[in-house]
Coordinates of C-alpha atoms in Angstrom, one line a residue:
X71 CA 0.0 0.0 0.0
X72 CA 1.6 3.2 -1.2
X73 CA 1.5 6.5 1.4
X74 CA -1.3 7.8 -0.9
X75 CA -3.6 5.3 -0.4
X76 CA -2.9 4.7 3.1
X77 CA -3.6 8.7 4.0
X78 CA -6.9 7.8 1.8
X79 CA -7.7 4.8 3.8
X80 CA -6.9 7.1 7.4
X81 CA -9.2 9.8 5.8
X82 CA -12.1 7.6 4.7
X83 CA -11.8 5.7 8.7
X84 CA -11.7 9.4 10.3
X85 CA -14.8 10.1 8.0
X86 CA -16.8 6.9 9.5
X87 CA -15.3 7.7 13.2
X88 CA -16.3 11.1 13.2
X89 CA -20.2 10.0 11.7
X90 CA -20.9 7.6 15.0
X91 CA -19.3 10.3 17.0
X92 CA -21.4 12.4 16.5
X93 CA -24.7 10.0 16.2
X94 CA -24.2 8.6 19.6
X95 CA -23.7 12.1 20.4
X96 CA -26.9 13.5 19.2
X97 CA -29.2 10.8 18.8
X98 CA -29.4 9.5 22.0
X99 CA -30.7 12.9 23.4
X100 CA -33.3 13.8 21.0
X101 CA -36.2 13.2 23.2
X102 CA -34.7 16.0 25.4
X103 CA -34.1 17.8 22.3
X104 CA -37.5 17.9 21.5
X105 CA -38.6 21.7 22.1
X106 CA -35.6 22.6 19.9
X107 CA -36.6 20.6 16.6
X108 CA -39.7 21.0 17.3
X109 CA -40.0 24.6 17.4
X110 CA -37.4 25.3 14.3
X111 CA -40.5 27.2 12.3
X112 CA -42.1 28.5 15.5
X113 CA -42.2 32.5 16.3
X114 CA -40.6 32.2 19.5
X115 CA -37.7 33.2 21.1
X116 CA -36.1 29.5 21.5
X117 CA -36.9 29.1 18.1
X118 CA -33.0 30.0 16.7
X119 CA -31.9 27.7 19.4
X120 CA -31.5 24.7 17.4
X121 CA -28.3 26.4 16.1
X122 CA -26.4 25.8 19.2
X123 CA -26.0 21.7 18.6
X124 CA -25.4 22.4 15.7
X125 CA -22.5 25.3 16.0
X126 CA -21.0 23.5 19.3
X127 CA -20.9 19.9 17.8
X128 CA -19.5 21.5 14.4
X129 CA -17.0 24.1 16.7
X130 CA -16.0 20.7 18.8
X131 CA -15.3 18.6 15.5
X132 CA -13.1 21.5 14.4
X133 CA -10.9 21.4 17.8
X134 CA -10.5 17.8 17.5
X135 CA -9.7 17.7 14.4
X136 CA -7.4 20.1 13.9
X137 CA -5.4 19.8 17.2
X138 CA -2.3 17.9 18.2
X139 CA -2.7 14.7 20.1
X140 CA 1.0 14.5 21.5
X141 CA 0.6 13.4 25.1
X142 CA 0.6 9.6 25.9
X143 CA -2.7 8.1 25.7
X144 CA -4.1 4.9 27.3
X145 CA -6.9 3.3 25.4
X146 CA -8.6 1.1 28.2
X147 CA -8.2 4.3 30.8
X148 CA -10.1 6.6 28.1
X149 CA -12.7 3.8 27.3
X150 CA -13.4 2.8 31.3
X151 CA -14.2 6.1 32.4
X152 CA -15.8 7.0 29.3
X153 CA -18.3 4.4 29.7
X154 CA -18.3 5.3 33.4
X155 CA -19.4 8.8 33.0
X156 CA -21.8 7.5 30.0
X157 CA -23.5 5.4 32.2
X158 CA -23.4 7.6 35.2
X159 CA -25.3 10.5 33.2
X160 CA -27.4 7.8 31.3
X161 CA -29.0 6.7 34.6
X162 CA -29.3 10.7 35.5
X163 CA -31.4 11.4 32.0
X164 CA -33.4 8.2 32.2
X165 CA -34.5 8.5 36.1
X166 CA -34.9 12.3 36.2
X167 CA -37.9 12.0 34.0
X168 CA -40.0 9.9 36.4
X169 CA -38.2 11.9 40.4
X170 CA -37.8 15.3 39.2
X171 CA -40.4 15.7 36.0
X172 CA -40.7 19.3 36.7
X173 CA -37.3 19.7 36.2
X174 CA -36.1 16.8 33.6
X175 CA -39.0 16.8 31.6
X176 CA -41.5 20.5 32.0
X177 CA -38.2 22.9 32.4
X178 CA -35.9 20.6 30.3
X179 CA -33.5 20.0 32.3
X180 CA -32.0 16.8 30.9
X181 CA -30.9 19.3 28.3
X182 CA -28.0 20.4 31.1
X183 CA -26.6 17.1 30.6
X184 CA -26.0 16.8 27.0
X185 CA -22.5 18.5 27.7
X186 CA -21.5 15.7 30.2
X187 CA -22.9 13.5 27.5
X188 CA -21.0 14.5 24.2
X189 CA -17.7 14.6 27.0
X190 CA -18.1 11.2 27.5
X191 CA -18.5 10.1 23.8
X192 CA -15.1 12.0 23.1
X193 CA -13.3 10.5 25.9
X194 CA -14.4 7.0 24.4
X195 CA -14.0 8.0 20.4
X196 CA -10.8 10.8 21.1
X197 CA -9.1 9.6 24.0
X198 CA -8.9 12.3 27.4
X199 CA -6.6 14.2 25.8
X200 CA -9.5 15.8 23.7
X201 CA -11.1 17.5 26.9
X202 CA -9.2 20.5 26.6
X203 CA -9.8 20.7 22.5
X204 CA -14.1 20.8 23.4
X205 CA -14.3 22.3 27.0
X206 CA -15.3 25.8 25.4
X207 CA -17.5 24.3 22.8
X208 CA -19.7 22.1 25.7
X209 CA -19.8 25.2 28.0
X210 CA -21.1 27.0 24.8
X211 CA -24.0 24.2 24.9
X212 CA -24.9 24.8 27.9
X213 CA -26.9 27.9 26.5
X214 CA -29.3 25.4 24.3
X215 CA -31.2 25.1 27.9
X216 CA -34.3 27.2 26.5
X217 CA -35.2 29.1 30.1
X218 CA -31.5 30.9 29.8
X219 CA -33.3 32.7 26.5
X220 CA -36.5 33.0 27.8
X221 CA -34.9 35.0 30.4
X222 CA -33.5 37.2 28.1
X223 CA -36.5 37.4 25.6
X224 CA -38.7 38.7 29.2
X225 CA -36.2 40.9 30.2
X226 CA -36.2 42.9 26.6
X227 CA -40.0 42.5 25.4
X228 CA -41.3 45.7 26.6
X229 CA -38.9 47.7 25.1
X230 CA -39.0 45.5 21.8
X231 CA -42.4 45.3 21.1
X232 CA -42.5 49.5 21.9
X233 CA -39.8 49.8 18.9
X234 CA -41.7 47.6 16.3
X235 CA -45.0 49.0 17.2
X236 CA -43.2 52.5 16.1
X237 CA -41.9 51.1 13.2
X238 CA -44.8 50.0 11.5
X239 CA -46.6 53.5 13.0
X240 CA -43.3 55.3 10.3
X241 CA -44.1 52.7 7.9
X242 CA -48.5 53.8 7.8
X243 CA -47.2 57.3 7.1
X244 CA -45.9 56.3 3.7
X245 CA -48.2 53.8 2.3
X246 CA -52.2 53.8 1.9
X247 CA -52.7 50.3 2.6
X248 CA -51.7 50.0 5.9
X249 CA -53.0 52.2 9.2
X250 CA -52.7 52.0 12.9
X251 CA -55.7 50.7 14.3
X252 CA -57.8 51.8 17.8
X253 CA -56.1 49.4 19.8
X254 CA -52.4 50.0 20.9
X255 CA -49.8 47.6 18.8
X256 CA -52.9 47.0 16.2
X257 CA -52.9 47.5 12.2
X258 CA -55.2 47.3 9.8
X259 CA -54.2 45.9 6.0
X260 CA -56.3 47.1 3.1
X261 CA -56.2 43.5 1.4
X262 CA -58.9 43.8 -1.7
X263 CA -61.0 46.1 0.4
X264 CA -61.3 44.1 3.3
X265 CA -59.7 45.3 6.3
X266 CA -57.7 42.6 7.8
X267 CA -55.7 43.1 11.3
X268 CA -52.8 42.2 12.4
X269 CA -51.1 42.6 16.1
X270 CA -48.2 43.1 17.0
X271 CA -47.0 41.2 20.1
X272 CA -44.3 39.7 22.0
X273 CA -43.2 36.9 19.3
X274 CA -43.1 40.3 16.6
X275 CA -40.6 41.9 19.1
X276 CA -37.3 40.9 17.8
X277 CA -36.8 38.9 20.8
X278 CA -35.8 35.7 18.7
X279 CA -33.7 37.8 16.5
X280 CA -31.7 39.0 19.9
X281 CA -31.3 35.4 21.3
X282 CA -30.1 34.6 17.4
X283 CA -27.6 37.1 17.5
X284 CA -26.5 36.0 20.7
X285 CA -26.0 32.1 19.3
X286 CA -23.8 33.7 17.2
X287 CA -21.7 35.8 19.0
X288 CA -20.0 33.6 21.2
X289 CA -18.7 31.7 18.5
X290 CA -17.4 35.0 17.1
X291 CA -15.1 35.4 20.0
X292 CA -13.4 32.1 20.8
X293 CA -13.5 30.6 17.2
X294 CA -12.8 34.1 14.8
X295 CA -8.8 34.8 14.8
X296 CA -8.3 38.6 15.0
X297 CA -8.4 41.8 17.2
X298 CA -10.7 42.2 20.0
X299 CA -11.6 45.6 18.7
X300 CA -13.2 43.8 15.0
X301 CA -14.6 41.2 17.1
X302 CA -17.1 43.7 19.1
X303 CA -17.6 45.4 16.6
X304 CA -18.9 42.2 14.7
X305 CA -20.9 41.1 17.5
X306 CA -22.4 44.9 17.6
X307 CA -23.3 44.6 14.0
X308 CA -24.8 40.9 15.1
X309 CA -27.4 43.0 17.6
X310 CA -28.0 45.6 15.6
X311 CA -28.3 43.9 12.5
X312 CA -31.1 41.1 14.2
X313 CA -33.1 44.1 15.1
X314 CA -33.0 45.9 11.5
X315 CA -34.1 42.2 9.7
X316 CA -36.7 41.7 12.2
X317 CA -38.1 45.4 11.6
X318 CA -37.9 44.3 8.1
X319 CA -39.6 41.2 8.6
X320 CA -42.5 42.7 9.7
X321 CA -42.4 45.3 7.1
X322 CA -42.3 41.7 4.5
X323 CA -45.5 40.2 6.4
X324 CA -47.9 43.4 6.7
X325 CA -47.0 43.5 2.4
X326 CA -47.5 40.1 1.9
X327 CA -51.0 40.0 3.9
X328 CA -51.8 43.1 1.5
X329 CA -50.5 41.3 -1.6
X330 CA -51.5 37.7 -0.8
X331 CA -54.0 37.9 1.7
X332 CA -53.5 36.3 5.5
X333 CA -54.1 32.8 4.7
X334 CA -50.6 32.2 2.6
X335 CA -49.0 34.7 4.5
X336 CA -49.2 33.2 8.0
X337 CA -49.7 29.8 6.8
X338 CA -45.9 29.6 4.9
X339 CA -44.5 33.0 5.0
X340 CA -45.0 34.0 8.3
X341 CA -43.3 30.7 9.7
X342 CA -40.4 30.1 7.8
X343 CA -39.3 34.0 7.2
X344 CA -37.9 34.2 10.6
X345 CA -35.3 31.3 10.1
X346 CA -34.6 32.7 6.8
X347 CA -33.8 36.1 8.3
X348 CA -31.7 34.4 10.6
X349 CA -29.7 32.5 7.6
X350 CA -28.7 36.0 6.0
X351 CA -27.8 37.7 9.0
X352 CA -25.0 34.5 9.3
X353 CA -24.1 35.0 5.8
X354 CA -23.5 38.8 6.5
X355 CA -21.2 38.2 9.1
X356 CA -19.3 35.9 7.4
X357 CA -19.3 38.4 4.4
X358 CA -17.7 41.1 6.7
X359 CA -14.8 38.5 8.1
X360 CA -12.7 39.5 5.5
X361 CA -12.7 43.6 5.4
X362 CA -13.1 43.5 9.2
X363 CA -9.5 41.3 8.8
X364 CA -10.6 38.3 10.4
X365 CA -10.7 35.3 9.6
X366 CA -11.5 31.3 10.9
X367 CA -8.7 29.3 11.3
X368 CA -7.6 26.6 8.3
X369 CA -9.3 23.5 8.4
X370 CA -6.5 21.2 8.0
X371 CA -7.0 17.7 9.9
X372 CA -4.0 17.1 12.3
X373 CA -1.8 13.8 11.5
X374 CA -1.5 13.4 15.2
X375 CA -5.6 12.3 15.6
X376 CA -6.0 9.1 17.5
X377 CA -8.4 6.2 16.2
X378 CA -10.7 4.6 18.6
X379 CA -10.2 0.9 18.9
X380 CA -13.2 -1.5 18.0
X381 CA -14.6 -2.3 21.3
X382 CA -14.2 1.2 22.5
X383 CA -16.5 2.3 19.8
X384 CA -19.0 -0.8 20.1
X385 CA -19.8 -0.2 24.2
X386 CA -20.5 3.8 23.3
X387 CA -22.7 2.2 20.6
X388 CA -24.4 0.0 22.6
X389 CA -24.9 2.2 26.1
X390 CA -26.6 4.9 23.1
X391 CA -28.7 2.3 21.8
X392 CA -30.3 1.9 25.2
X393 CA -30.5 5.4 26.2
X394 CA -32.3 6.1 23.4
X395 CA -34.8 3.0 23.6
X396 CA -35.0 3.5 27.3
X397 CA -36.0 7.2 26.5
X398 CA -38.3 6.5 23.7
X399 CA -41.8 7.2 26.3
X400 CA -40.5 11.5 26.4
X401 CA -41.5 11.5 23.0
X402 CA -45.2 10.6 23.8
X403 CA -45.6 11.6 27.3
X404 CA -49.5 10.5 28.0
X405 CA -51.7 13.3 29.4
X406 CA -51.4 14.0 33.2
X407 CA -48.4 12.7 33.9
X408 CA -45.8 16.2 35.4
X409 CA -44.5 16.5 31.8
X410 CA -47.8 17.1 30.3
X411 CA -50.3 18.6 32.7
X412 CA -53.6 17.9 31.2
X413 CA -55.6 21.4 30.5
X414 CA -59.0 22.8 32.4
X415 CA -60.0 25.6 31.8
X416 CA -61.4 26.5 35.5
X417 CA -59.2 25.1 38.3
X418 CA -60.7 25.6 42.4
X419 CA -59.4 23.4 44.8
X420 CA -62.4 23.5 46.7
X421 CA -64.1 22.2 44.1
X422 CA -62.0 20.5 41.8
X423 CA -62.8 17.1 43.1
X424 CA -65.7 15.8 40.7
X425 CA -69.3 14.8 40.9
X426 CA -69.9 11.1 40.1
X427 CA -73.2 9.1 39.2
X428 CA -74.5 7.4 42.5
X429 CA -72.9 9.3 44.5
X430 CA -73.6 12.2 46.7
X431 CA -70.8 14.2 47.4
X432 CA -70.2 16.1 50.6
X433 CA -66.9 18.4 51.9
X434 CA -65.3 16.8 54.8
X435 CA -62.8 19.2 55.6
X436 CA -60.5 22.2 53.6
X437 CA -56.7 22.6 54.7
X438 CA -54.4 25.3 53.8
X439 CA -50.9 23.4 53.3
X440 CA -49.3 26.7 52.5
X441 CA -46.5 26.1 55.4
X442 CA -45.7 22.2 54.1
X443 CA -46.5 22.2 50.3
X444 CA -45.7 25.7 49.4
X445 CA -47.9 29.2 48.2
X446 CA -51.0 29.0 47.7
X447 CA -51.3 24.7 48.9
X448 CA -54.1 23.4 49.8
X449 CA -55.9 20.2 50.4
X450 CA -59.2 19.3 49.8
X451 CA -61.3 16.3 51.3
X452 CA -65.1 14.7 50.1
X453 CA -67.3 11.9 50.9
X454 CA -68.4 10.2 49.0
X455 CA -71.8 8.4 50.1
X456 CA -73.8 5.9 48.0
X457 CA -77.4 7.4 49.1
X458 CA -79.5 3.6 49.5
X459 CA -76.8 1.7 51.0
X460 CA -74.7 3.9 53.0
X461 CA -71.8 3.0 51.3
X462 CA -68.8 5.6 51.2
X463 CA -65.2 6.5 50.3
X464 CA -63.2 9.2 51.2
X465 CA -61.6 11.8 48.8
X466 CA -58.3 13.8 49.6
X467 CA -56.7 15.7 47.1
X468 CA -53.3 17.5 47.7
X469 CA -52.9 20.6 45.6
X470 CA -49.3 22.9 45.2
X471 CA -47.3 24.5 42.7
X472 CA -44.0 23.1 43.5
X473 CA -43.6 19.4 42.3
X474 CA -40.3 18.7 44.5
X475 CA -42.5 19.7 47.6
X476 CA -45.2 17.5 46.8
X477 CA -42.4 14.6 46.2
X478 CA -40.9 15.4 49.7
X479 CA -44.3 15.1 51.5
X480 CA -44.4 11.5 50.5
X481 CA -47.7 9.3 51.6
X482 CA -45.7 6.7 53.0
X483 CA -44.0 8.8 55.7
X484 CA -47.4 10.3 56.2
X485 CA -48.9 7.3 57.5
X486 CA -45.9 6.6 59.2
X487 CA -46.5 9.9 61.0
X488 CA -49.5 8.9 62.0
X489 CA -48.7 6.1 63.8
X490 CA -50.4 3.7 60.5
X491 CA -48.6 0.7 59.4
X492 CA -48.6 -0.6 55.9
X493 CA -49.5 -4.2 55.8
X494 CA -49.5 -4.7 51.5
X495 CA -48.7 -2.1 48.8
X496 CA -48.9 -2.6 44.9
X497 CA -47.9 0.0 42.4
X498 CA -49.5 -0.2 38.9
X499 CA -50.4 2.2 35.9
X500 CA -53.6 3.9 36.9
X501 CA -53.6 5.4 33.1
X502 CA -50.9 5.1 31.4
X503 CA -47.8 6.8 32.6
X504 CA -49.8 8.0 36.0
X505 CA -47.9 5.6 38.8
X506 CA -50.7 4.8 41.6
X507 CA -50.4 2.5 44.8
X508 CA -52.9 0.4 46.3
X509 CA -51.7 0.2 50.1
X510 CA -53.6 -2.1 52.5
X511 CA -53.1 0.0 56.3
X512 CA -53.8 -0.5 59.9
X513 CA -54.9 1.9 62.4
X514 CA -53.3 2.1 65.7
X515 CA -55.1 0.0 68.1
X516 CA -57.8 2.5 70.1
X517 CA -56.7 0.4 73.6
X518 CA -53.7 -1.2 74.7
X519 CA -52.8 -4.7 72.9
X520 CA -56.7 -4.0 70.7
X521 CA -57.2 -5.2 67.2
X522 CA -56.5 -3.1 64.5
X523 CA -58.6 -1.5 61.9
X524 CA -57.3 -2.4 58.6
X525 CA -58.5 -0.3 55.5
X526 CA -57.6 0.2 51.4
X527 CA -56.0 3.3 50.1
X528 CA -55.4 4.2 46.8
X529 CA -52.8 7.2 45.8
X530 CA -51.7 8.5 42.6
X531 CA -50.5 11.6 41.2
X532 CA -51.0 14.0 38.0
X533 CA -50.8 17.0 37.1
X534 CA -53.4 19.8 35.3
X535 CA -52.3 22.9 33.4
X536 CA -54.3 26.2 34.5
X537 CA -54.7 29.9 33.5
X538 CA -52.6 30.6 36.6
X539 CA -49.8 27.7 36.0
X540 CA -49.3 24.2 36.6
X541 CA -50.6 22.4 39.6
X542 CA -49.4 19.4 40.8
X543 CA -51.9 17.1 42.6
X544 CA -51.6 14.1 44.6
X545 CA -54.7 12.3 45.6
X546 CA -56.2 9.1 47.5
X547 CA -59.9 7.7 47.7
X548 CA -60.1 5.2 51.5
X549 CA -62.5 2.9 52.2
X550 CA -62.9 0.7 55.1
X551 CA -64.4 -3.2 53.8
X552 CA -67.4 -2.7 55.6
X553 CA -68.6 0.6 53.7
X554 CA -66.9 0.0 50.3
X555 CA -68.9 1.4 47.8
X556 CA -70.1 -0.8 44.7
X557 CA -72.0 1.1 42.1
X558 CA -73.2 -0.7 39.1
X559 CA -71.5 1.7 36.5
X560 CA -68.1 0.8 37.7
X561 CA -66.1 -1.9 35.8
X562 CA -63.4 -3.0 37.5
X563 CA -60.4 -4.2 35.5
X564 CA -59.6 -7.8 35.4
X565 CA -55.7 -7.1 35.5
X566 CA -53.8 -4.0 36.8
X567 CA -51.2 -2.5 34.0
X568 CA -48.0 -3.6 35.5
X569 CA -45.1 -0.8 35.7
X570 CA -42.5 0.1 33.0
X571 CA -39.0 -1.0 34.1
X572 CA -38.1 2.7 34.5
X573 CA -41.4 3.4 36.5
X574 CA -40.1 0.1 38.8
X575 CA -37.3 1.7 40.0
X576 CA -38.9 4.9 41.8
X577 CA -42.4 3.7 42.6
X578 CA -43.6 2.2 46.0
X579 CA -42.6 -1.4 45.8
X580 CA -45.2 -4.0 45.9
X581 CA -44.7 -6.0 48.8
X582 CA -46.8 -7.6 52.1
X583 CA -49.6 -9.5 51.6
X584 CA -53.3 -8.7 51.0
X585 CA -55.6 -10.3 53.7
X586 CA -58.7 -11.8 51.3
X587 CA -60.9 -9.8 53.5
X588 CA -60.3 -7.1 51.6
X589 CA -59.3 -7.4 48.1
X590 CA -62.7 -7.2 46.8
X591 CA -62.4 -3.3 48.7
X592 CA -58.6 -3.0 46.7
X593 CA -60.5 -4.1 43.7
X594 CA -63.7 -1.3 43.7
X595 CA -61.5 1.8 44.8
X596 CA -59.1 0.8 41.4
X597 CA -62.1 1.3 39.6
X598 CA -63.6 4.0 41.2
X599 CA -59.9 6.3 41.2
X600 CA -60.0 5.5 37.5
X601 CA -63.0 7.4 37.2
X602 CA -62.4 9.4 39.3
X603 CA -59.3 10.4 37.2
X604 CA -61.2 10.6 34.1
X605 CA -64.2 13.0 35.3
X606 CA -61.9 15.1 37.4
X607 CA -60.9 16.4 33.6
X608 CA -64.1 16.1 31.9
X609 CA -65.9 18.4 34.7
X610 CA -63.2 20.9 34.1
X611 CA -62.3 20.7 30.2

């Protein structure tokens, strides 16, 4: 084999190397990545967002492969703790979901982690060595964690939307078509006579033009070779330049709803011309590189690059196969569950729990749990009484803002506080991807060495999306056998859906055993907390 066609065959394997590097890299975390692809067309400010994977995976594989790898390198050391710290932040992503959802899954925090992620893919494909070569790159990704923008895009609406509203007031002053309407940040387009109005709020701003800009500028200074002068200077033409396309951009949609009408124009134009925008505002920095005299450093792959070894590359395969199966349920995260509140429309905790057919409902007691669950906690409790035979269950639901304080003021160590033992638990899928228990619990004896009172309670948790916010809820129906309810409409289900394998690990275990006494009570409150889940919404949709 000559030297040609051995640099050919190095080039062709670095090709391949680089290609799982960075599939294990991305793929594995697209679940988390979810409110970035899926919001590339949307008018919001984490809209341009889904450039910072793509800039800090491209500004890593320039580091590695242009830097010298001189230093002695130990293959099994880079592949054990790479796999280590795979694993480590493997088990992080796939149990945050299910004990910290508000975080992991509502807030996106799993997104945190992708640094730690893509760190230990490079220790396993590049060796240690490479940490120095993508430290500023990963801390660069950090930013894709979409509240950082938001924070930004709150901070600057007023201001923004105050700026565009005057722009199209200038702009109403030179044509005929278009005039400010009665109500503030409102215009009116003359399309064929009809008078068609369009608003101008908070996702008009130039908010996501800002947080563009500010994708692009830190790139500008760590990756862009030249003086520190040209280089803010750049990034002040980056600011300023977002704001003039996005003042433009609304200039484009107010013509195009007079030219087109609004149907094409915020069907397809309005959509896709922010991202466009976006596209030329990169191109006309890249166009000033040059007269600015800077410039991006040469791409030339360094001979010194190490090749991972066969198994090395198989285990990163293989743990980023599983991640990604064992994270397949974020992309469909069923209604309810803390990652997708279902919505009502009116939400009272007082009288949120729900009417049911042959039932009468009555309050037992209210609670303000503002000092244990948080602002504005509460907890509500009904009976509910089966009007011919007497027959009743009691209602509690637990209602707070804060999922992690909800988490800490666990059921078991309630009952435990109360001097209750658990004789039998079993944890099962209420609906799926709701976790409830079914715990069979004695009473403390009411004398000395006296029998105790064993009854069935059933607790799950969800969570319901309201005008004011999210609201996390954790609620149990109780029965004693000798007034468990059994109305006709109820169908109980002939077998419980077991837990996923994930759910398994975090849930109340199932344990003890269920005295036959009261099973058939275990078996009626299932059914009647299933319904109970169910109406709660439909009463409130």
């Amino acid at each position: 084999m000559t030297g040609t066609e051995i640099h050919i065959h190095q080039k062709h394997s670095l090709g391949i190397l680089w290609i799982l590097w960075a599939v294990v890299s991305i793929f594995p975390l697209l679940a988390y990545a979810s409110p970035l692809w899926q919001n590339v067309l949307a008018d919001t400010p984490i809209a341009d967002l889904i450039w910072i994977p793509i800039l800090a995976l491209g500004w890593a594989t320039w580091s590695i492969l242009t830097g010298d790898f001189n230093r002695p390198d130990d293959s099994e050391l880079n592949g054990i703790l790479g796999l280590t710290l795979a694993v480590v932040v493997g088990l992080a992503l796939v149990l945050g979901p299910v004990r910290w959802p508000t975080f992991f899954v509502f807030n996106h925090g799993g997104l945190l982690l992708w640094p730690l992620w893509i760190l230990a893919m490079t220790w396993i494909f590049w060796g240690i060595e490479a940490t120095r070569k993508v430290v500023a790159p990963l801390l660069y990704l950090v930013l894709v964690w979409p509240p950082f923008f938001e924070a930004i895009a709150n901070k600057t609406q007023t201001v923004l939307v105050r700026w565009a509203v005057a722009v199209l007031n200038d702009l109403s002053h030179h044509v005929s078509w278009l005039h400010s309407a009665q109500i503030a940040g409102t215009f009116g387009v003359n399309y064929h006579g009809q008078n068609i109005l369009v608003v101008v709020a908070e996702a008009c701003s130039g908010a996501d033009s800002l947080v563009g800009a500010a994708i692009v500028m830190p790139v500008i200074w760590f990756m862009i070779q030249g003086g520190i002068g040209k280089k803010a200077l750049l990034s002040g033409i980056a600011l300023f330049g977002a704001l003039i396309l996005n003042w433009m951009r609304l200039a484009v949609i107010v013509l195009c709803v007079h030219i087109l009408g609004p149907a094409i124009t915020f069907r397809y134009i309005h959509p896709v011309l922010g991202f466009i925008l976006f596209a030329l505002l990169a191109v006309l920095l890249v166009t000033l590189l040059k007269p600015f005299n800077l410039h991006m450093p040469k791409l030339q792959v360094s001979s010194t690059v190490r090749f991972a070894s066969l198994g090395r590359v198989s285990g990163a395969l293989v743990v980023s196969g599983i991640l990604f199966f064992l994270l397949r349920p974020l992309f469909t995260l069923p209604q309810g569950t803390f990652g997708n509140p279902s919505p009502v429309k009116q939400y009272h905790v007082a009288t949120f729990l729900p009417s049911l057919p042959q039932f009468q409902k009555s309050p037992a007691y209210y609670a303000n749990e503002s000092s244990v669950l948080g602002p504005h906690s509460a907890t509500q409790a009904d009976l509910y009484v089966m009007p011919r035979s007497g027959k009743a269950a009691l209602v509690e639901m637990w209602s707070t803002a804060s999922a992690s304080r909800l988490a800490t003021y666990g059921f078991h160590a309630c009952l435990l506080y109360h001097g209750d033992n658990i004789q039998a638990s079993q944890s099962f899928q209420l609906v799926p991807g709701v976790v409830a228990t079914a715990y069979a619990v004695s009473l403390p004896p009411s004398t000395v060495g006296g029998r105790r009172s064993v009854y069935v309670d059933i607790e799950w948790s969800d969570a319901v999306k309201t005008s004011q916010g999210i609201r996390y809820q954790r609620w149990s129906i109780a029965s004693f056998p000798a007034s468990t309810p059994n109305p006709t409409n109820l169908h109980p289900a002939r077998h419980l859906k077991s837990l996923t394998a994930i759910q398994a690990m975090t849930a109340p275990g199932t344990q003890g055993l269920w005295p036959r006494s009261i099973l058939h009570t275990k078996t009626m409150l299932i059914a009647l907390a299933d319904e109970m889940f169910h109406a709660s919404l439909r009463n409130h949709a």
